[in-house]
Short mmCIF file of C-alpha atoms in Angstrom, two decimals:
data_model
loop_
_atom_site.label_atom_id
_atom_site.label_comp_id
_atom_site.label_asym_id
_atom_site.label_seq_id
_atom_site.Cartn_x
_atom_site.Cartn_y
_atom_site.Cartn_z
CA MET D 667 30.70 30.68 2.77
CA ARG D 668 28.34 28.99 5.23
CA LYS D 669 25.52 28.98 2.64
CA ILE D 670 27.83 27.32 0.14
CA VAL D 671 28.72 24.59 2.66
CA ILE D 672 25.05 23.98 3.50
CA ILE D 673 24.08 23.77 -0.18
CA LEU D 674 27.01 21.42 -0.84
CA CYS D 675 25.96 19.18 2.08
CA LEU D 676 22.39 19.05 0.81
CA PHE D 677 23.66 18.21 -2.67
CA ILE D 678 25.79 15.37 -1.26
CA VAL D 679 22.82 14.00 0.73
CA ILE D 680 20.59 14.09 -2.35
CA VAL D 681 23.25 12.42 -4.49
CA ILE D 682 23.83 9.68 -1.89
CA THR D 683 20.09 9.10 -1.40
CA ASN D 684 19.46 8.95 -5.12
CA GLY D 685 22.46 6.65 -5.48
CA VAL D 686 21.08 4.23 -2.90
CA TYR D 687 17.70 4.14 -4.59
CA ALA D 688 19.34 3.83 -8.01
CA ASP D 689 21.37 0.83 -6.83
CA ASN D 690 18.27 -0.86 -5.42
CA ASN D 691 16.33 -0.07 -8.58
CA ASP D 692 19.17 -1.49 -10.71
CA ILE D 693 18.98 -4.76 -8.77
CA ILE D 694 15.25 -5.08 -9.45
CA ASN D 695 15.58 -4.03 -13.10
CA LYS D 696 18.40 -6.54 -13.67
CA LYS D 697 16.21 -9.38 -12.38
CA LEU D 698 13.29 -8.19 -14.53
CA ALA D 699 15.54 -7.86 -17.59
CA ASP D 700 16.84 -11.42 -17.17
CA ALA D 701 13.28 -12.72 -16.84
CA ALA D 702 12.12 -10.77 -19.90
CA THR D 703 15.01 -12.11 -21.97
CA ASN D 704 14.22 -15.70 -20.99
CA LEU D 705 10.51 -15.22 -21.68
CA PHE D 706 10.46 -13.29 -24.93
CA ASP D 707 13.76 -13.29 -26.79
CA ASP D 708 13.16 -16.55 -28.68
CA ILE D 709 9.66 -15.53 -29.77
CA LYS D 710 9.95 -15.17 -33.51
CA LEU D 711 7.73 -13.88 -36.22
CA TYR D 712 6.16 -16.72 -38.19
CA LYS D 713 8.44 -17.77 -41.05
CA GLY D 714 7.85 -20.23 -43.90
CA TYR D 715 8.50 -20.88 -47.56
CA VAL D 716 6.75 -20.62 -50.89
CA VAL D 717 5.68 -24.14 -51.93
CA LYS D 718 3.73 -23.43 -55.12
CA ILE D 719 2.91 -20.57 -57.51
CA GLU D 720 -0.26 -20.58 -59.60
CA GLN D 721 -0.67 -17.44 -61.73
CA ASN D 722 -0.97 -14.61 -59.15
CA LYS D 723 -1.57 -17.01 -56.25
CA VAL D 724 1.22 -17.97 -53.86
CA TYR D 725 1.00 -21.03 -51.58
CA ILE D 726 3.06 -21.14 -48.37
CA ASN D 727 3.76 -23.94 -45.86
CA LEU D 728 2.08 -22.19 -42.91
CA GLY D 729 -1.51 -22.86 -41.91
CA TYR D 730 -4.02 -22.49 -39.09
CA PRO D 731 -3.72 -21.35 -36.28
CA LYS D 732 -0.53 -19.47 -37.14
CA VAL D 733 -2.16 -17.83 -40.13
CA GLU D 734 -5.53 -16.13 -40.51
CA ARG D 735 -7.31 -14.67 -43.52
CA GLY D 736 -6.11 -11.15 -44.19
CA ASP D 737 -2.63 -11.71 -42.75
CA LYS D 738 0.21 -10.27 -44.80
CA PHE D 739 3.59 -11.85 -45.53
CA THR D 740 6.72 -10.45 -47.12
CA VAL D 741 8.36 -12.71 -49.73
CA ILE D 742 12.16 -12.67 -49.43
CA LYS D 743 14.63 -14.09 -51.95
CA GLU D 744 17.96 -15.25 -50.60
CA GLY D 745 20.95 -14.37 -52.72
CA GLU D 746 24.72 -14.61 -52.49
CA VAL D 747 26.34 -16.18 -49.46
CA LEU D 748 28.46 -13.71 -47.48
CA LYS D 749 31.80 -15.00 -46.20
CA ASP D 750 34.35 -13.30 -43.94
CA PRO D 751 37.52 -12.89 -46.08
CA ILE D 752 39.83 -13.38 -43.10
CA THR D 753 38.20 -16.12 -41.05
CA GLN D 754 36.24 -17.66 -43.93
CA ASN D 755 33.24 -17.88 -41.59
CA ILE D 756 29.83 -17.85 -43.25
CA LEU D 757 28.10 -14.58 -42.27
CA GLY D 758 24.76 -15.29 -43.88
CA LYS D 759 23.01 -14.58 -47.14
CA ILE D 760 21.97 -11.38 -48.83
CA GLU D 761 18.18 -11.04 -48.57
CA MET D 762 16.03 -9.09 -51.01
CA GLU D 763 12.36 -8.30 -50.45
CA VAL D 764 10.45 -9.32 -53.57
CA SER D 765 6.77 -8.74 -52.85
CA GLU D 766 3.97 -8.73 -50.32
CA ILE D 767 1.13 -11.23 -50.30
CA ARG D 768 -2.21 -11.16 -48.50
CA ILE D 769 -3.70 -14.47 -47.35
CA ASP D 770 -7.17 -15.27 -48.72
CA GLN D 771 -7.40 -18.97 -47.92
CA VAL D 772 -6.23 -20.90 -44.86
CA ARG D 773 -5.92 -24.64 -44.37
CA LYS D 774 -4.43 -26.71 -41.56
CA ASP D 775 -0.94 -27.06 -43.06
CA TYR D 776 -0.82 -24.42 -45.77
CA SER D 777 -2.26 -21.10 -46.86
CA ARG D 778 -2.81 -19.28 -50.13
CA GLY D 779 -2.19 -15.63 -50.77
CA GLU D 780 -2.31 -13.09 -53.53
CA ASN D 781 0.45 -10.72 -54.60
CA ILE D 782 -0.63 -7.19 -53.62
CA ASP D 783 2.65 -5.33 -53.99
CA SER D 784 6.02 -5.80 -55.72
CA PHE D 785 9.30 -4.45 -54.36
CA SER D 786 11.63 -5.44 -57.20
CA LYS D 787 11.74 -6.81 -60.73
CA LEU D 788 12.55 -10.24 -59.34
CA GLN D 789 9.88 -12.92 -59.62
CA VAL D 790 8.49 -14.94 -56.73
CA GLU D 791 9.77 -18.52 -56.93
CA VAL D 792 9.20 -21.76 -55.06
CA GLY D 793 11.62 -21.92 -52.14
CA ASP D 794 11.54 -18.17 -51.42
CA LYS D 795 11.21 -17.32 -47.75
CA VAL D 796 8.09 -15.65 -46.28
CA ILE D 797 7.92 -13.69 -43.01
CA ALA D 798 4.71 -12.57 -41.34
CA ASN D 799 4.19 -8.83 -41.20
CA LYS D 800 1.77 -9.20 -38.29
CA LEU D 801 3.26 -8.78 -34.84
CA ARG D 802 2.49 -11.48 -32.29
CA LYS D 803 -0.27 -10.21 -29.99
CA LEU D 804 0.20 -10.44 -26.23
CA SER D 805 -1.64 -9.26 -23.14
CA ILE D 806 -0.43 -9.04 -19.54
CA LEU D 807 -2.73 -10.13 -16.71
CA ASN D 808 -1.94 -9.09 -13.15
CA LEU D 809 -3.19 -11.83 -10.80
CA ASN D 810 -2.20 -9.95 -7.65
CA LYS D 811 -5.27 -9.28 -5.48
CA SER D 812 -3.48 -7.64 -2.55
CA ASP D 813 -3.27 -3.87 -2.40
CA LYS D 814 -0.12 -4.38 -0.36
CA PHE D 815 1.69 -5.12 -3.63
CA ALA D 816 -0.23 -2.63 -5.78
CA LYS D 817 2.67 -0.23 -6.37
CA LEU D 818 5.09 -3.08 -7.08
CA SER D 819 2.56 -4.61 -9.49
CA LYS D 820 2.35 -1.31 -11.33
CA LYS D 821 6.15 -1.18 -11.64
CA LEU D 822 6.22 -4.72 -13.08
CA LEU D 823 3.46 -3.93 -15.54
CA ASN D 824 5.17 -0.73 -16.68
CA TYR D 825 8.52 -2.48 -17.04
CA PHE D 826 7.27 -5.34 -19.19
CA GLU D 827 5.09 -3.09 -21.33
CA SER D 828 8.06 -0.81 -21.97
CA TYR D 829 10.30 -3.80 -22.73
CA LEU D 830 7.87 -5.26 -25.27
CA LYS D 831 7.16 -1.93 -26.97
CA THR D 832 10.84 -1.52 -27.82
CA GLY D 833 10.93 -4.84 -29.67
CA GLN D 834 9.77 -5.65 -33.18
CA LYS D 835 7.92 -8.90 -32.53
CA ILE D 836 5.17 -8.25 -29.97
CA LYS D 837 2.05 -6.13 -30.10
CA LEU D 838 0.44 -5.40 -26.75
CA SER D 839 -3.31 -5.59 -26.62
CA LYS D 840 -5.16 -2.76 -24.88
CA SER D 841 -5.20 -3.27 -21.11
CA ASP D 842 -8.79 -2.04 -20.80
CA GLU D 843 -9.92 -4.81 -23.20
CA LEU D 844 -8.41 -7.45 -20.92
CA LYS D 845 -9.78 -5.81 -17.75
CA LYS D 846 -13.29 -5.60 -19.22
CA LEU D 847 -13.18 -9.20 -20.38
CA VAL D 848 -11.92 -10.58 -17.04
CA GLU D 849 -14.56 -8.63 -15.10
CA GLY D 850 -17.29 -9.83 -17.44
CA LEU D 851 -16.25 -13.47 -17.27
CA GLU D 852 -16.18 -13.48 -13.43
CA LEU D 853 -13.22 -15.80 -13.44
CA LYS D 854 -12.08 -17.70 -10.36
CA GLU D 855 -9.18 -16.44 -8.26
CA GLU D 856 -6.95 -19.23 -9.58
CA LEU D 857 -7.12 -19.46 -13.35
CA ASN D 858 -7.09 -22.88 -14.96
CA GLN D 859 -6.08 -23.71 -18.53
CA ASP D 860 -9.67 -23.38 -19.76
CA ASP D 861 -9.81 -19.82 -18.42
CA ILE D 862 -6.51 -19.00 -20.12
CA ASP D 863 -7.70 -20.47 -23.44
CA LEU D 864 -10.93 -18.49 -23.19
CA ILE D 865 -9.08 -15.20 -22.68
CA ILE D 866 -6.68 -15.95 -25.53
CA ASP D 867 -9.53 -16.84 -27.90
CA LYS D 868 -11.74 -13.89 -26.95
CA LEU D 869 -8.96 -11.33 -27.40
CA LYS D 870 -7.37 -13.18 -30.35
CA LEU D 871 -4.01 -13.31 -28.59
CA ASP D 872 -0.92 -15.24 -29.50
CA PHE D 873 0.33 -15.11 -25.92
CA LEU D 874 -0.99 -14.29 -22.47
CA MET D 875 1.47 -13.42 -19.72
CA THR D 876 0.35 -13.59 -16.09
CA PHE D 877 2.18 -12.56 -12.94
CA ASP D 878 1.48 -12.78 -9.24
CA ILE D 879 3.33 -11.57 -6.14
CA SER D 880 3.66 -13.28 -2.79
CA GLU D 881 6.01 -13.09 0.16
CA VAL D 882 7.95 -15.39 2.44
CA SER D 883 9.81 -14.46 5.61
CA ASN D 884 12.66 -12.50 4.00
CA SER D 885 11.79 -12.25 0.33
CA ILE D 886 9.24 -11.15 -2.24
CA LEU D 887 8.41 -13.76 -4.89
CA ILE D 888 7.26 -12.76 -8.38
CA TYR D 889 5.86 -15.68 -10.37
CA ILE D 890 5.49 -15.12 -14.12
CA GLN D 891 3.83 -17.50 -16.58
CA LEU D 892 3.66 -17.25 -20.37
CA TYR D 893 0.81 -19.06 -22.15
CA SER D 894 0.59 -19.65 -25.90
CA LYS D 895 -2.25 -19.96 -28.39
CA ASN D 896 -0.42 -22.70 -30.19
CA PRO D 897 0.10 -24.99 -28.44
CA LYS D 898 -2.59 -24.19 -25.89
CA ALA D 899 -0.39 -24.49 -22.84
CA MET D 900 1.99 -22.68 -20.54
CA VAL D 901 5.21 -22.48 -22.49
CA LYS D 902 7.48 -20.69 -20.02
CA GLU D 903 7.66 -19.60 -16.41
CA GLU D 904 10.00 -17.44 -14.33
CA LEU D 905 10.35 -17.03 -10.56
CA ILE D 906 12.00 -13.82 -9.38
CA THR D 907 13.17 -13.55 -5.77
CA ILE D 908 13.92 -10.13 -4.28
CA SER D 909 15.08 -9.52 -0.73
CA LYS D 910 12.81 -7.47 1.54
CA ASP D 911 15.96 -5.56 2.57
CA ASN D 912 15.89 -3.87 -0.82
CA ARG D 913 14.94 -0.26 -0.07
CA LEU D 914 12.64 0.08 -3.04
CA ILE D 915 10.85 -3.11 -2.04
CA LYS D 916 10.41 -1.66 1.46
CA TYR D 917 8.96 1.46 -0.11
CA TYR D 918 6.61 -0.48 -2.39
CA LEU D 919 5.40 -2.62 0.51
CA ASN D 920 4.37 0.54 2.34
CA GLN D 921 2.38 1.87 -0.58
CA SER D 922 -1.18 1.25 -1.53
CA ASN D 923 -2.72 1.71 -4.93
CA LYS D 924 -6.07 2.50 -3.35
CA ASP D 925 -5.49 4.69 -0.33
CA GLN D 926 -9.19 4.91 0.42
CA LEU D 927 -10.68 6.04 3.70
CA ARG D 928 -14.28 4.97 3.66
CA LEU D 929 -16.79 6.68 5.93
CA ILE D 930 -19.02 4.00 7.48
CA HIS D 931 -20.77 6.17 10.07
CA GLN D 932 -21.34 9.84 10.81
CA SER D 933 -23.30 10.68 13.94
CA GLU D 934 -25.79 13.46 14.39
CA ALA D 935 -24.50 16.56 16.15
CA LEU D 936 -24.39 15.59 19.84
CA ASP D 937 -25.47 18.15 22.42
CA LEU D 938 -22.17 17.69 24.22
CA LEU D 939 -18.95 19.70 24.12
CA SER D 940 -16.33 16.97 24.30
CA SER D 941 -12.56 17.24 24.24
CA SER D 942 -11.42 13.62 24.30
CA LEU D 943 -12.32 10.24 22.87
CA ALA D 944 -11.58 6.79 24.30
CA VAL D 945 -12.69 3.28 23.36
CA GLY D 946 -12.93 0.13 25.46
CA ASP D 947 -15.27 -2.35 27.10
CA ILE D 948 -15.79 -0.49 30.37
CA ASN D 949 -18.71 -2.53 31.80
CA ASN D 950 -17.63 -6.09 30.90
CA ASP D 951 -20.47 -6.74 28.44
CA SER D 952 -18.07 -7.82 25.62
CA GLN D 953 -19.04 -4.72 23.68
CA ALA D 954 -16.59 -1.85 23.26
CA GLU D 955 -17.94 1.55 24.24
CA ILE D 956 -16.99 4.90 22.77
CA ILE D 957 -16.45 7.35 25.64
CA LEU D 958 -16.74 11.14 25.31
CA ASN D 959 -15.99 13.53 28.15
CA SER D 960 -17.42 16.88 29.10
CA LYS D 961 -16.38 19.04 32.04
CA ASP D 962 -18.37 17.08 34.62
CA SER D 963 -19.40 13.72 33.11
CA LEU D 964 -18.57 10.91 30.71
CA LYS D 965 -20.98 9.76 28.03
CA SER D 966 -20.87 6.26 26.55
CA PHE D 967 -21.99 5.05 23.12
CA THR D 968 -21.92 1.68 21.38
CA TYR D 969 -21.62 1.07 17.66
CA GLN D 970 -24.03 -1.70 16.66
CA THR D 971 -25.48 -2.65 13.28
CA LYS D 972 -23.93 0.48 11.76
CA ASN D 973 -25.65 2.74 14.27
CA LEU D 974 -24.32 4.74 17.20
CA ILE D 975 -26.43 3.95 20.26
CA GLU D 976 -26.35 6.23 23.29
CA GLY D 977 -25.55 4.52 26.59
CA ASN D 978 -24.98 5.47 30.20
CA THR D 979 -23.74 8.74 31.65
CA ILE D 980 -20.98 8.51 34.27
CA ASP D 981 -21.44 11.37 36.70
CA ASN D 982 -18.56 10.80 39.12
CA TYR D 983 -16.06 12.32 36.71
CA LYS D 984 -14.88 15.86 37.33
CA ARG D 985 -12.06 17.98 36.00
CA THR D 986 -11.02 21.61 36.20
CA LYS D 987 -9.90 23.86 33.38
CA TYR D 988 -6.30 23.20 34.50
CA ASP D 989 -6.56 19.45 34.07
CA ASP D 990 -5.68 17.55 30.93
CA TYR D 991 -8.88 16.19 29.44
CA LYS D 992 -7.20 13.14 27.85
CA LEU D 993 -8.90 9.80 28.62
CA VAL D 994 -7.18 6.39 28.31
CA ILE D 995 -8.77 2.97 28.79
CA GLY D 996 -7.11 -0.38 29.39
CA ASP D 997 -6.76 -3.50 31.54
CA LEU D 998 -3.37 -3.07 33.20
CA ARG D 999 -4.12 -5.35 36.15
CA HIS D 1000 -4.89 -8.29 33.84
CA ASN D 1001 -8.14 -9.08 35.64
CA GLY D 1002 -10.38 -8.80 32.60
CA ARG D 1003 -11.73 -5.39 33.65
CA ASN D 1004 -10.85 -2.16 31.90
CA GLU D 1005 -10.16 1.04 33.81
CA ILE D 1006 -10.67 4.62 32.67
CA PHE D 1007 -7.72 6.82 33.62
CA PHE D 1008 -8.10 10.60 33.83
CA GLU D 1009 -6.73 13.67 35.58
CA GLY D 1010 -8.87 15.62 38.03
CA PHE D 1011 -7.77 18.46 40.30
CA ASN D 1012 -4.11 17.71 39.40
CA GLN D 1013 -4.50 14.11 40.61
CA LEU D 1014 -4.56 10.84 38.67
CA PHE D 1015 -7.79 8.85 39.02
CA ASN D 1016 -9.27 5.70 37.60
CA LEU D 1017 -12.85 4.59 37.13
CA GLU D 1018 -13.78 0.91 37.24
CA TRP D 1019 -17.09 -0.93 36.91
CA ASN D 1020 -17.81 -3.13 39.95
CA GLY D 1021 -20.92 -4.75 38.50
CA GLU D 1022 -23.29 -2.12 39.79
CA LYS D 1023 -21.59 1.24 39.39
CA TYR D 1024 -18.35 2.96 38.41
CA GLU D 1025 -16.01 3.40 41.35
CA ASN D 1026 -13.74 6.45 41.36
CA LYS D 1027 -10.30 5.84 42.89
CA LEU D 1028 -7.29 8.07 43.47
CA LEU D 1029 -3.94 6.61 42.40
CA GLU D 1030 -1.49 7.26 45.21
CA GLY D 1031 1.92 8.63 44.30
CA PHE D 1032 0.82 10.12 40.96
CA SER D 1033 0.09 13.72 41.89
CA ARG D 1034 0.40 16.05 38.89
CA ASN D 1035 0.69 13.08 36.52
CA ARG D 1036 -1.39 13.25 33.38
CA PRO D 1037 -2.42 10.07 31.51
CA LYS D 1038 -1.21 9.95 27.91
CA ALA D 1039 -1.51 6.43 26.51
CA ILE D 1040 -1.66 2.72 27.29
CA VAL D 1041 0.85 0.70 25.29
CA LYS D 1042 2.23 -2.81 25.12
CA LEU D 1043 6.01 -2.98 25.24
CA ASN D 1044 8.17 -6.09 25.71
CA ASN D 1045 5.06 -8.12 26.59
CA LYS D 1046 4.11 -5.66 29.35
CA LYS D 1047 1.24 -3.20 29.43
CA TYR D 1048 2.20 0.32 30.44
CA LEU D 1049 0.23 3.37 31.46
CA ILE D 1050 2.22 6.35 30.19
CA THR D 1051 1.90 9.51 32.26
CA ARG D 1052 3.69 12.84 32.04
CA ASP D 1053 4.55 14.66 35.24
CA TYR D 1054 5.39 18.28 35.99
CA ARG D 1055 9.14 17.44 35.96
CA ASN D 1056 9.06 16.71 32.22
CA LYS D 1057 9.19 12.95 32.71
CA LEU D 1058 7.31 10.46 30.61
CA LYS D 1059 6.70 7.69 33.13
CA PHE D 1060 6.05 4.12 32.02
CA ASN D 1061 3.91 2.62 34.80
CA ILE D 1062 2.93 -1.01 35.42
CA TRP D 1063 0.71 -2.81 37.92
CA GLN D 1064 2.94 -4.61 40.38
CA ASP D 1065 2.50 -5.79 43.98
CA ASN D 1066 -1.12 -4.61 43.96
CA LYS D 1067 -0.29 -1.04 43.02
CA TYR D 1068 0.91 1.08 40.14
CA LYS D 1069 4.67 1.62 39.98
CA THR D 1070 6.93 3.45 37.56
CA ASP D 1071 9.06 0.93 35.64
CA PHE D 1072 11.19 3.46 33.73
CA GLU D 1073 11.16 7.10 32.65
CA LEU D 1074 11.97 9.14 29.58
CA THR D 1075 12.97 12.78 29.98
CA VAL D 1076 11.44 15.23 27.51
CA LYS D 1077 11.67 18.98 27.06
CA ASN D 1078 9.30 21.25 28.95
CA ASN D 1079 7.18 21.91 25.85
CA GLU D 1080 6.97 18.25 24.79
CA GLY D 1081 4.65 15.36 25.53
CA TYR D 1082 1.20 16.91 25.61
CA ARG D 1083 0.17 13.98 23.41
CA VAL D 1084 2.08 10.72 23.02
CA VAL D 1085 1.71 7.62 20.83
CA LEU D 1086 4.00 4.58 20.44
CA GLY D 1087 4.53 2.30 17.47
CA ASP D 1088 7.07 0.84 15.08
CA ILE D 1089 6.45 3.43 12.39
CA ASP D 1090 9.79 3.03 10.57
CA HIS D 1091 9.67 -0.79 10.32
CA ASP D 1092 12.90 -1.37 12.28
CA LYS D 1093 11.17 -3.74 14.75
CA GLU D 1094 11.68 -1.17 17.51
CA LYS D 1095 8.89 1.07 18.78
CA GLU D 1096 9.26 4.81 18.49
CA VAL D 1097 7.82 7.48 20.80
CA VAL D 1098 5.92 10.10 18.81
CA LEU D 1099 5.05 13.22 20.75
CA THR D 1100 3.92 16.80 20.32
CA ALA D 1101 6.17 19.80 20.97
CA TYR D 1102 4.34 23.06 21.60
CA GLY D 1103 5.60 25.84 19.36
CA GLY D 1104 3.50 28.73 20.65
CA GLU D 1105 0.30 30.35 19.41
CA GLY D 1106 -1.53 27.04 19.30
CA THR D 1107 0.96 25.30 16.99
CA TYR D 1108 2.75 21.99 17.54
CA ARG D 1109 5.70 20.21 15.99
CA ILE D 1110 5.69 16.41 15.87
CA LYS D 1111 8.88 14.68 17.03
CA VAL D 1112 9.95 11.05 16.90
CA TYR D 1113 12.23 9.62 19.61
CA ASP D 1114 13.60 6.17 20.26
CA LEU D 1115 13.05 4.61 23.70
CA SER D 1116 16.47 5.74 24.87
CA GLY D 1117 15.43 9.35 24.35
CA SER D 1118 17.39 10.05 21.16
CA LEU D 1119 15.64 12.29 18.66
CA GLU D 1120 15.14 10.49 15.35
CA TYR D 1121 12.99 12.88 13.33
CA THR D 1122 11.13 16.19 13.48
CA PHE D 1123 8.27 16.82 11.08
CA PRO D 1124 8.94 20.07 9.23
CA GLN D 1125 5.38 21.45 9.29
CA ASN D 1126 3.16 22.36 12.21
CA TYR D 1127 0.32 20.03 13.19
CA ASN D 1128 -2.19 19.85 15.99
CA PHE D 1129 -2.02 17.44 18.90
CA PRO D 1130 -4.43 14.57 18.01
CA MET D 1131 -2.33 11.64 16.77
CA ALA D 1132 -2.83 7.93 16.14
CA ILE D 1133 -1.03 4.98 14.57
CA VAL D 1134 -2.73 2.49 12.26
CA GLY D 1135 -1.30 -0.78 13.53
CA GLU D 1136 -1.52 -2.93 10.39
CA SER D 1137 0.08 -0.42 8.03
CA LYS D 1138 2.14 1.49 10.63
CA GLU D 1139 0.75 4.75 9.31
CA LEU D 1140 1.07 7.80 11.53
CA LEU D 1141 -2.07 9.93 11.50
CA LEU D 1142 -1.62 13.65 12.15
CA VAL D 1143 -4.11 16.50 12.18
CA SER D 1144 -3.85 19.82 10.41
CA ASN D 1145 -6.32 22.23 12.01
CA SER D 1146 -6.55 25.56 10.22
CA ALA D 1147 -9.28 27.97 9.25
CA GLN D 1148 -9.11 26.76 5.65
CA ASN D 1149 -8.22 23.09 6.03
CA THR D 1150 -8.96 20.81 8.96
CA ARG D 1151 -8.02 17.33 7.91
CA ILE D 1152 -6.27 14.10 8.86
CA ILE D 1153 -3.04 13.34 7.03
CA SER D 1154 -1.41 9.90 6.90
CA PHE D 1155 2.36 9.49 6.86
CA ILE D 1156 4.46 6.39 6.18
CA TRP D 1157 8.19 5.76 6.31
CA ASP D 1158 9.68 5.21 2.82
CA GLY D 1159 13.12 4.14 4.00
CA ASP D 1160 14.53 7.65 4.27
CA ASN D 1161 11.70 9.98 5.17
CA TYR D 1162 8.11 10.21 6.33
CA VAL D 1163 5.97 10.88 3.28
CA SER D 1164 2.31 11.80 3.05
CA LYS D 1165 0.23 8.87 1.82
CA TRP D 1166 -3.34 10.16 1.92
CA LYS D 1167 -5.41 12.90 3.49
CA THR D 1168 -9.07 13.26 4.31
CA LYS D 1169 -11.42 15.85 2.96
CA SER D 1170 -11.63 18.99 5.04
CA PHE D 1171 -13.79 18.88 8.18
CA ALA D 1172 -16.15 21.72 9.02
CA GLY D 1173 -15.20 21.82 12.71
CA GLU D 1174 -12.10 21.15 14.82
CA ILE D 1175 -10.71 17.63 15.16
CA LYS D 1176 -10.26 16.99 18.86
CA ASP D 1177 -9.18 13.35 18.97
CA ILE D 1178 -8.50 10.20 16.91
CA ILE D 1179 -8.65 6.56 18.00
CA VAL D 1180 -7.65 3.50 15.94
CA CYS D 1181 -9.38 0.30 17.04
CA ASP D 1182 -11.62 -2.56 15.91
CA ILE D 1183 -14.95 -1.13 17.07
CA ASP D 1184 -17.21 -3.62 15.25
CA ASN D 1185 -15.24 -6.87 15.83
CA ASP D 1186 -14.65 -7.50 12.12
CA ASN D 1187 -10.89 -8.04 12.60
CA ARG D 1188 -10.15 -4.76 10.83
CA GLU D 1189 -9.12 -1.49 12.37
CA GLU D 1190 -11.46 1.47 12.20
CA ILE D 1191 -10.47 5.11 12.59
CA ILE D 1192 -12.78 7.02 14.97
CA VAL D 1193 -12.68 10.80 14.83
CA LEU D 1194 -14.12 13.33 17.30
CA GLU D 1195 -15.06 16.66 15.72
CA VAL D 1196 -16.37 19.71 17.58
CA GLU D 1197 -18.28 22.54 15.92
CA ASP D 1198 -20.53 25.20 17.44
CA LYS D 1199 -20.15 23.64 20.92
CA LYS D 1200 -21.48 20.31 19.67
CA SER D 1201 -19.66 17.04 19.05
CA ARG D 1202 -19.83 14.63 16.16
CA ILE D 1203 -18.33 11.15 15.76
CA TYR D 1204 -17.04 9.84 12.42
CA ILE D 1205 -16.09 6.20 11.91
CA TYR D 1206 -13.88 5.34 8.93
CA GLN D 1207 -12.54 2.11 7.54
CA ARG D 1208 -9.38 1.70 5.54
CA ASP D 1209 -9.92 -0.33 2.35
CA PHE D 1210 -6.28 -1.33 1.84
CA ASN D 1211 -6.61 -4.83 3.25
CA LYS D 1212 -8.91 -6.54 0.75
CA ARG D 1213 -7.47 -9.98 0.21
#
């Protein structure tokens, strides 16, 4: 009975979830359908009339640019008028296809064709109607340059292509033809009418549709323009506005068409067995250092001109095998000088550069407190420590000393590693922490700042974690004998879904840091890998922010 109830509950959840997404999808599709109707429904096949017959030649009142040599037209003879016997309303005329003609001569206001097929015994006469057999040719050009809207752009493209394929008036040109042409022409970011005319002429289009996507504070704007060969001008435009509260829009905004992680540096194997990675300007030279720790020293490196340059060794750092080897760096005293926080002999220490050397200081009142992270919360900088009483302590610099501002109670197996960030886009930061599951395995849990559990990841992961600030991606590590890799997760409105994963590493991933190491205003992902008692540093860049 219990199994039946569980299955029924799961079924209800799935139905409700699908219903929510269906409703949001219906809203978007309704707006797209209205736009498509306004853009395309009054596009008609070229129609004209027979104006002269000369032996087997038929002249019609349609000329260039509507008609080209080789075009085919069906000749239609209108017959009896149909009238409703009750209302007496005129319903139309009976139409009979007489023949097909192929155009062999085109002038500005008329064309000449030759009968190539007959459909009845009726003769073609002056005044008979002609309808082009050729579908109007159209291509769709996506002007969106932001990968932020890549998934939404793909949905728009698929929708309009599907809409046009179901009609009887439009023929879509091959998308690769348009892509190749645009790349070859090296067109400007903002197309002018000359660019549009060039594309239409090169691809022999009747219409070119363009669309672009932008955003304002609470909405996504989709701007669609329809250009015509004749006249050479924009003939229609549509502006679609969709609220950012739409769940599918939220999902699309968190997707990237090119989830690329580009390796920009891989160091040589370093003769150093390191367990932690930290980044910060520790000697006030305006250059961030990458800090690796060993059992009895810290080693600094700088990343300059795409090279990793070895720096100073800090010898007044010691830890025992019982200490947490996590390093955190930050300026909590707001004096422009970063401190390195670490645990040694069950005490909390900091290292600070005084202009000549690194001074090692014991932080009073923080016995058996291990540093976990430095975060900004409510315009305050906090040093997060975890003590032996299962408290995550949020500490600030106040009255010339470090004090605990507030605490968060966790379980005794939780909090070995901690990161904070708004990873579900609710404008509130979440606490993401590890929960030891035994035999070297960890579960990843997400709490709010009041201590309520929001989510538990179903699979086991290892303890290195990081958050990509711009995209709010949560980076987790899967360390196994077969696959050691970094996996990115994003919130889709209902769940955390995997977005991308790295290739497998040869060694064990010990730590991950997300920061701007090269001052290019873009975040890099720095990875510490250990293999055969040697360390290696990888620096990656995410290519999702090309604007």
